[in-house]
Amino acid sequence: EMAATNRPAEELLAGNLDVAVMYCPPEHKNLEVSPLCEDELLVVMSPKHPLASRRRIEPQDLAGETLLLYPPREESTLLTKVLEPAGVAPGRIMEIPLTEAIVEMAAAGAGVAFMACWAVSPHLASKKLVGRSLGNPGFHRSWYAVTLRNHRKPQYMSEFLNLLTINGPKYMEYSFATKA
């Protein structure tokens, strides 16, 4: 069974999860971290948005823009890892918990979002949204499989982790689609 949680490391340590897929795993002596894959986060917007004509987006381009973010904003990668270090202040911030709602609002021109390429690829292909790399060479995340250390992994778990390593974002796209 696959589940989403905001506290994957705690759930692992409590014995409630067999494996967590994370992009910012904590350092803990009881956790084993294995690299899986990398993905890119894109600035996504309506094809009619003024920034859609750019080949790539720089942090300064987002000054004054309405941002469509997953809550809580304090954990937003776009705010904490991109805009704040660059000294860029966005305009309005709208916290939206559902991917589908963010996609619809961005497509309608209500703001811009920062989303994984694999999560929005169908909307980019259909031209409902435009996605642009942020900076050069783009904003990439590394994903990791996190398991309990010194915990014997059954054969199926080793095979599952191997599949994730080989197919990475394809599996994330699948889990995203099945969760929705």
mmCIF file of N, CA and C in Angstrom, residues 7-87:
data_model
loop_
_atom_site.group_PDB
_atom_site.id
_atom_site.type_symbol
_atom_site.label_atom_id
_atom_site.label_comp_id
_atom_site.label_asym_id
_atom_site.label_seq_id
_atom_site.Cartn_x
_atom_site.Cartn_y
_atom_site.Cartn_z
ATOM 1 N N ARG A 7 5.345 13.354 7.347
ATOM 2 C CA ARG A 7 6.393 12.998 8.301
ATOM 3 C C ARG A 7 6.956 11.613 7.979
ATOM 4 N N PRO A 8 7.536 11.447 6.785
ATOM 5 C CA PRO A 8 7.965 10.100 6.392
ATOM 6 C C PRO A 8 9.044 9.505 7.288
ATOM 7 N N ALA A 9 10.015 10.312 7.722
ATOM 8 C CA ALA A 9 11.094 9.767 8.557
ATOM 9 C C ALA A 9 10.538 9.261 9.885
ATOM 10 N N GLU A 10 9.642 10.035 10.490
ATOM 11 C CA GLU A 10 9.050 9.617 11.769
ATOM 12 C C GLU A 10 8.238 8.333 11.597
ATOM 13 N N GLU A 11 7.528 8.241 10.472
ATOM 14 C CA GLU A 11 6.717 7.040 10.212
ATOM 15 C C GLU A 11 7.608 5.808 10.004
ATOM 16 N N LEU A 12 8.744 6.001 9.341
ATOM 17 C CA LEU A 12 9.702 4.906 9.168
ATOM 18 C C LEU A 12 10.230 4.437 10.518
ATOM 19 N N LEU A 13 10.666 5.400 11.319
ATOM 20 C CA LEU A 13 11.260 5.073 12.625
ATOM 21 C C LEU A 13 10.242 4.410 13.558
ATOM 22 N N ALA A 14 8.963 4.752 13.370
ATOM 23 C CA ALA A 14 7.908 4.153 14.198
ATOM 24 C C ALA A 14 7.507 2.768 13.687
ATOM 25 N N GLY A 15 8.062 2.373 12.527
ATOM 26 C CA GLY A 15 7.730 1.065 11.985
ATOM 27 C C GLY A 15 6.451 1.054 11.163
ATOM 28 N N ASN A 16 5.929 2.219 10.821
ATOM 29 C CA ASN A 16 4.681 2.294 10.047
ATOM 30 C C ASN A 16 4.900 2.275 8.539
ATOM 31 N N LEU A 17 6.148 2.489 8.102
ATOM 32 C CA LEU A 17 6.481 2.454 6.670
ATOM 33 C C LEU A 17 7.664 1.525 6.454
ATOM 34 N N ASP A 18 7.693 0.882 5.298
ATOM 35 C CA ASP A 18 8.847 0.062 4.924
ATOM 36 C C ASP A 18 9.893 0.890 4.208
ATOM 37 N N VAL A 19 9.439 1.837 3.406
ATOM 38 C CA VAL A 19 10.350 2.688 2.648
ATOM 39 C C VAL A 19 9.690 4.041 2.436
ATOM 40 N N ALA A 20 10.503 5.088 2.459
ATOM 41 C CA ALA A 20 10.016 6.434 2.144
ATOM 42 C C ALA A 20 10.839 6.951 0.979
ATOM 43 N N VAL A 21 10.170 7.624 0.041
ATOM 44 C CA VAL A 21 10.859 8.266 -1.075
ATOM 45 C C VAL A 21 10.881 9.755 -0.763
ATOM 46 N N MET A 22 12.091 10.300 -0.568
ATOM 47 C CA MET A 22 12.229 11.671 -0.086
ATOM 48 C C MET A 22 13.299 12.415 -0.877
ATOM 49 N N TYR A 23 13.157 13.735 -0.956
ATOM 50 C CA TYR A 23 14.215 14.519 -1.601
ATOM 51 C C TYR A 23 15.046 15.288 -0.595
ATOM 52 N N CYS A 24 14.665 15.291 0.660
ATOM 53 C CA CYS A 24 15.483 15.943 1.695
ATOM 54 C C CYS A 24 15.558 15.026 2.905
ATOM 55 N N PRO A 25 16.193 13.868 2.787
ATOM 56 C CA PRO A 25 16.156 12.942 3.914
ATOM 57 C C PRO A 25 16.962 13.452 5.098
ATOM 58 N N PRO A 26 16.456 13.240 6.313
ATOM 59 C CA PRO A 26 17.205 13.679 7.493
ATOM 60 C C PRO A 26 18.369 12.731 7.763
ATOM 61 N N GLU A 27 19.373 13.248 8.441
ATOM 62 C CA GLU A 27 20.466 12.369 8.863
ATOM 63 C C GLU A 27 20.062 11.760 10.190
ATOM 64 N N HIS A 28 20.023 10.432 10.246
ATOM 65 C CA HIS A 28 19.647 9.736 11.476
ATOM 66 C C HIS A 28 20.363 8.400 11.473
ATOM 67 N N LYS A 29 20.925 8.031 12.613
ATOM 68 C CA LYS A 29 21.735 6.810 12.666
ATOM 69 C C LYS A 29 20.946 5.550 12.335
ATOM 70 N N ASN A 30 19.627 5.584 12.509
ATOM 71 C CA ASN A 30 18.807 4.398 12.232
ATOM 72 C C ASN A 30 18.209 4.381 10.827
ATOM 73 N N LEU A 31 18.558 5.381 10.021
ATOM 74 C CA LEU A 31 18.010 5.433 8.665
ATOM 75 C C LEU A 31 19.107 5.209 7.622
ATOM 76 N N GLU A 32 18.773 4.415 6.622
ATOM 77 C CA GLU A 32 19.687 4.162 5.515
ATOM 78 C C GLU A 32 19.144 4.895 4.284
ATOM 79 N N VAL A 33 19.998 5.677 3.642
ATOM 80 C CA VAL A 33 19.588 6.522 2.518
ATOM 81 C C VAL A 33 20.290 6.049 1.249
ATOM 82 N N SER A 34 19.490 5.747 0.209
ATOM 83 C CA SER A 34 20.054 5.303 -1.068
ATOM 84 C C SER A 34 19.587 6.227 -2.183
ATOM 85 N N PRO A 35 20.512 6.732 -3.016
ATOM 86 C CA PRO A 35 20.102 7.610 -4.125
ATOM 87 C C PRO A 35 19.209 6.863 -5.110
ATOM 88 N N LEU A 36 18.182 7.543 -5.604
ATOM 89 C CA LEU A 36 17.262 6.935 -6.571
ATOM 90 C C LEU A 36 17.373 7.578 -7.943
ATOM 91 N N CYS A 37 17.037 8.871 -8.019
ATOM 92 C CA CYS A 37 16.971 9.531 -9.311
ATOM 93 C C CYS A 37 16.953 11.042 -9.084
ATOM 94 N N GLU A 38 16.879 11.753 -10.177
ATOM 95 C CA GLU A 38 16.842 13.209 -10.124
ATOM 96 C C GLU A 38 15.657 13.678 -10.953
ATOM 97 N N ASP A 39 15.043 14.787 -10.563
ATOM 98 C CA ASP A 39 14.021 15.387 -11.408
ATOM 99 C C ASP A 39 14.236 16.886 -11.467
ATOM 100 N N GLU A 40 13.505 17.544 -12.357
ATOM 101 C CA GLU A 40 13.620 18.992 -12.485
ATOM 102 C C GLU A 40 12.306 19.642 -12.114
ATOM 103 N N LEU A 41 12.396 20.730 -11.353
ATOM 104 C CA LEU A 41 11.229 21.543 -11.059
ATOM 105 C C LEU A 41 11.171 22.658 -12.094
ATOM 106 N N LEU A 42 9.994 22.878 -12.648
ATOM 107 C CA LEU A 42 9.800 23.899 -13.679
ATOM 108 C C LEU A 42 8.877 25.002 -13.172
ATOM 109 N N VAL A 43 9.069 26.204 -13.681
ATOM 110 C CA VAL A 43 8.105 27.274 -13.470
ATOM 111 C C VAL A 43 7.012 27.029 -14.502
ATOM 112 N N VAL A 44 5.775 26.799 -14.034
ATOM 113 C CA VAL A 44 4.676 26.505 -14.948
ATOM 114 C C VAL A 44 3.641 27.622 -14.907
ATOM 115 N N MET A 45 3.044 27.873 -16.077
ATOM 116 C CA MET A 45 2.115 29.002 -16.199
ATOM 117 C C MET A 45 1.246 28.809 -17.430
ATOM 118 N N SER A 46 0.280 29.691 -17.575
ATOM 119 C CA SER A 46 -0.567 29.723 -18.765
ATOM 120 C C SER A 46 0.298 30.075 -19.976
ATOM 121 N N PRO A 47 -0.013 29.510 -21.146
ATOM 122 C CA PRO A 47 0.715 29.898 -22.356
ATOM 123 C C PRO A 47 0.572 31.391 -22.668
ATOM 124 N N LYS A 48 -0.450 32.039 -22.094
ATOM 125 C CA LYS A 48 -0.667 33.471 -22.348
ATOM 126 C C LYS A 48 0.070 34.361 -21.349
ATOM 127 N N HIS A 49 0.699 33.757 -20.337
ATOM 128 C CA HIS A 49 1.420 34.542 -19.326
ATOM 129 C C HIS A 49 2.601 35.255 -19.987
ATOM 130 N N PRO A 50 2.875 36.497 -19.588
ATOM 131 C CA PRO A 50 4.010 37.231 -20.188
ATOM 132 C C PRO A 50 5.350 36.485 -20.103
ATOM 133 N N LEU A 51 5.561 35.695 -19.033
ATOM 134 C CA LEU A 51 6.834 34.972 -18.894
ATOM 135 C C LEU A 51 6.921 33.747 -19.813
ATOM 136 N N ALA A 52 5.794 33.340 -20.387
ATOM 137 C CA ALA A 52 5.790 32.141 -21.241
ATOM 138 C C ALA A 52 6.631 32.332 -22.493
ATOM 139 N N SER A 53 6.886 33.579 -22.865
ATOM 140 C CA SER A 53 7.696 33.827 -24.067
ATOM 141 C C SER A 53 9.192 33.689 -23.793
ATOM 142 N N ARG A 54 9.578 33.608 -22.518
ATOM 143 C CA ARG A 54 11.005 33.458 -22.168
ATOM 144 C C ARG A 54 11.461 32.023 -22.400
ATOM 145 N N ARG A 55 12.727 31.866 -22.714
ATOM 146 C CA ARG A 55 13.275 30.506 -22.864
ATOM 147 C C ARG A 55 13.560 29.881 -21.511
ATOM 148 N N ARG A 56 13.970 30.710 -20.567
ATOM 149 C CA ARG A 56 14.156 30.234 -19.187
ATOM 150 C C ARG A 56 13.824 31.380 -18.256
ATOM 151 N N ILE A 57 13.555 31.035 -17.005
ATOM 152 C CA ILE A 57 13.134 32.023 -16.013
ATOM 153 C C ILE A 57 14.250 32.219 -14.990
ATOM 154 N N GLU A 58 14.532 33.454 -14.655
ATOM 155 C CA GLU A 58 15.481 33.762 -13.580
ATOM 156 C C GLU A 58 14.677 34.151 -12.339
ATOM 157 N N PRO A 59 15.252 33.968 -11.140
ATOM 158 C CA PRO A 59 14.506 34.325 -9.923
ATOM 159 C C PRO A 59 13.930 35.742 -9.972
ATOM 160 N N GLN A 60 14.698 36.693 -10.515
ATOM 161 C CA GLN A 60 14.246 38.091 -10.558
ATOM 162 C C GLN A 60 12.978 38.261 -11.400
ATOM 163 N N ASP A 61 12.766 37.354 -12.350
ATOM 164 C CA ASP A 61 11.566 37.436 -13.192
ATOM 165 C C ASP A 61 10.296 37.208 -12.384
ATOM 166 N N LEU A 62 10.435 36.582 -11.221
ATOM 167 C CA LEU A 62 9.260 36.245 -10.410
ATOM 168 C C LEU A 62 8.917 37.330 -9.385
ATOM 169 N N ALA A 63 9.666 38.422 -9.383
ATOM 170 C CA ALA A 63 9.363 39.541 -8.475
ATOM 171 C C ALA A 63 7.957 40.053 -8.783
ATOM 172 N N GLY A 64 7.139 40.149 -7.743
ATOM 173 C CA GLY A 64 5.786 40.672 -7.893
ATOM 174 C C GLY A 64 4.770 39.690 -8.460
ATOM 175 N N GLU A 65 5.210 38.497 -8.846
ATOM 176 C CA GLU A 65 4.278 37.514 -9.417
ATOM 177 C C GLU A 65 3.430 36.848 -8.331
ATOM 178 N N THR A 66 2.222 36.449 -8.696
ATOM 179 C CA THR A 66 1.391 35.633 -7.806
ATOM 180 C C THR A 66 1.902 34.202 -7.879
ATOM 181 N N LEU A 67 2.210 33.630 -6.725
ATOM 182 C CA LEU A 67 2.722 32.261 -6.668
ATOM 183 C C LEU A 67 1.642 31.315 -6.168
ATOM 184 N N LEU A 68 1.525 30.188 -6.821
ATOM 185 C CA LEU A 68 0.599 29.125 -6.426
ATOM 186 C C LEU A 68 1.446 28.033 -5.784
ATOM 187 N N LEU A 69 1.336 27.893 -4.464
ATOM 188 C CA LEU A 69 2.223 26.996 -3.711
ATOM 189 C C LEU A 69 1.438 25.950 -2.941
ATOM 190 N N TYR A 70 2.084 24.788 -2.749
ATOM 191 C CA TYR A 70 1.545 23.815 -1.798
ATOM 192 C C TYR A 70 1.774 24.368 -0.397
ATOM 193 N N PRO A 71 0.822 24.175 0.513
ATOM 194 C CA PRO A 71 1.071 24.592 1.898
ATOM 195 C C PRO A 71 1.972 23.570 2.594
ATOM 196 N N PRO A 72 2.665 23.950 3.670
ATOM 197 C CA PRO A 72 2.776 25.316 4.182
ATOM 198 C C PRO A 72 3.854 26.086 3.413
ATOM 199 N N ARG A 73 3.668 27.367 3.271
ATOM 200 C CA ARG A 73 4.606 28.191 2.491
ATOM 201 C C ARG A 73 6.010 28.165 3.085
ATOM 202 N N GLU A 74 6.110 27.924 4.404
ATOM 203 C CA GLU A 74 7.425 27.879 5.061
ATOM 204 C C GLU A 74 8.291 26.753 4.501
ATOM 205 N N GLU A 75 7.661 25.748 3.885
ATOM 206 C CA GLU A 75 8.412 24.616 3.335
ATOM 207 C C GLU A 75 8.528 24.692 1.812
ATOM 208 N N SER A 76 8.111 25.799 1.231
ATOM 209 C CA SER A 76 8.148 25.935 -0.227
ATOM 210 C C SER A 76 9.587 26.015 -0.735
ATOM 211 N N THR A 77 9.940 25.108 -1.628
ATOM 212 C CA THR A 77 11.271 25.113 -2.245
ATOM 213 C C THR A 77 11.505 26.417 -3.000
ATOM 214 N N LEU A 78 10.487 26.866 -3.727
ATOM 215 C CA LEU A 78 10.629 28.094 -4.516
ATOM 216 C C LEU A 78 10.952 29.286 -3.615
ATOM 217 N N LEU A 79 10.252 29.390 -2.493
ATOM 218 C CA LEU A 79 10.502 30.527 -1.593
ATOM 219 C C LEU A 79 11.839 30.394 -0.867
ATOM 220 N N THR A 80 12.049 29.238 -0.210
ATOM 221 C CA THR A 80 13.204 29.104 0.690
ATOM 222 C C THR A 80 14.525 28.868 -0.022
ATOM 223 N N LYS A 81 14.489 28.171 -1.179
ATOM 224 C CA LYS A 81 15.751 27.811 -1.846
ATOM 225 C C LYS A 81 16.066 28.699 -3.057
ATOM 226 N N VAL A 82 15.060 29.443 -3.538
ATOM 227 C CA VAL A 82 15.281 30.228 -4.758
ATOM 228 C C VAL A 82 15.075 31.724 -4.512
ATOM 229 N N LEU A 83 13.871 32.119 -4.160
ATOM 230 C CA LEU A 83 13.548 33.551 -4.105
ATOM 231 C C LEU A 83 14.183 34.261 -2.911
ATOM 232 N N GLU A 84 14.056 33.692 -1.701
ATOM 233 C CA GLU A 84 14.626 34.366 -0.521
ATOM 234 C C GLU A 84 16.140 34.546 -0.643
ATOM 235 N N PRO A 85 16.909 33.493 -1.036
ATOM 236 C CA PRO A 85 18.359 33.705 -1.195
ATOM 237 C C PRO A 85 18.695 34.760 -2.252
ATOM 238 N N ALA A 86 17.825 34.901 -3.266
ATOM 239 C CA ALA A 86 18.089 35.886 -4.331
ATOM 240 C C ALA A 86 17.556 37.275 -3.970
ATOM 241 N N GLY A 87 16.919 37.378 -2.797
ATOM 242 C CA GLY A 87 16.372 38.665 -2.371
ATOM 243 C C GLY A 87 15.184 39.110 -3.206
#
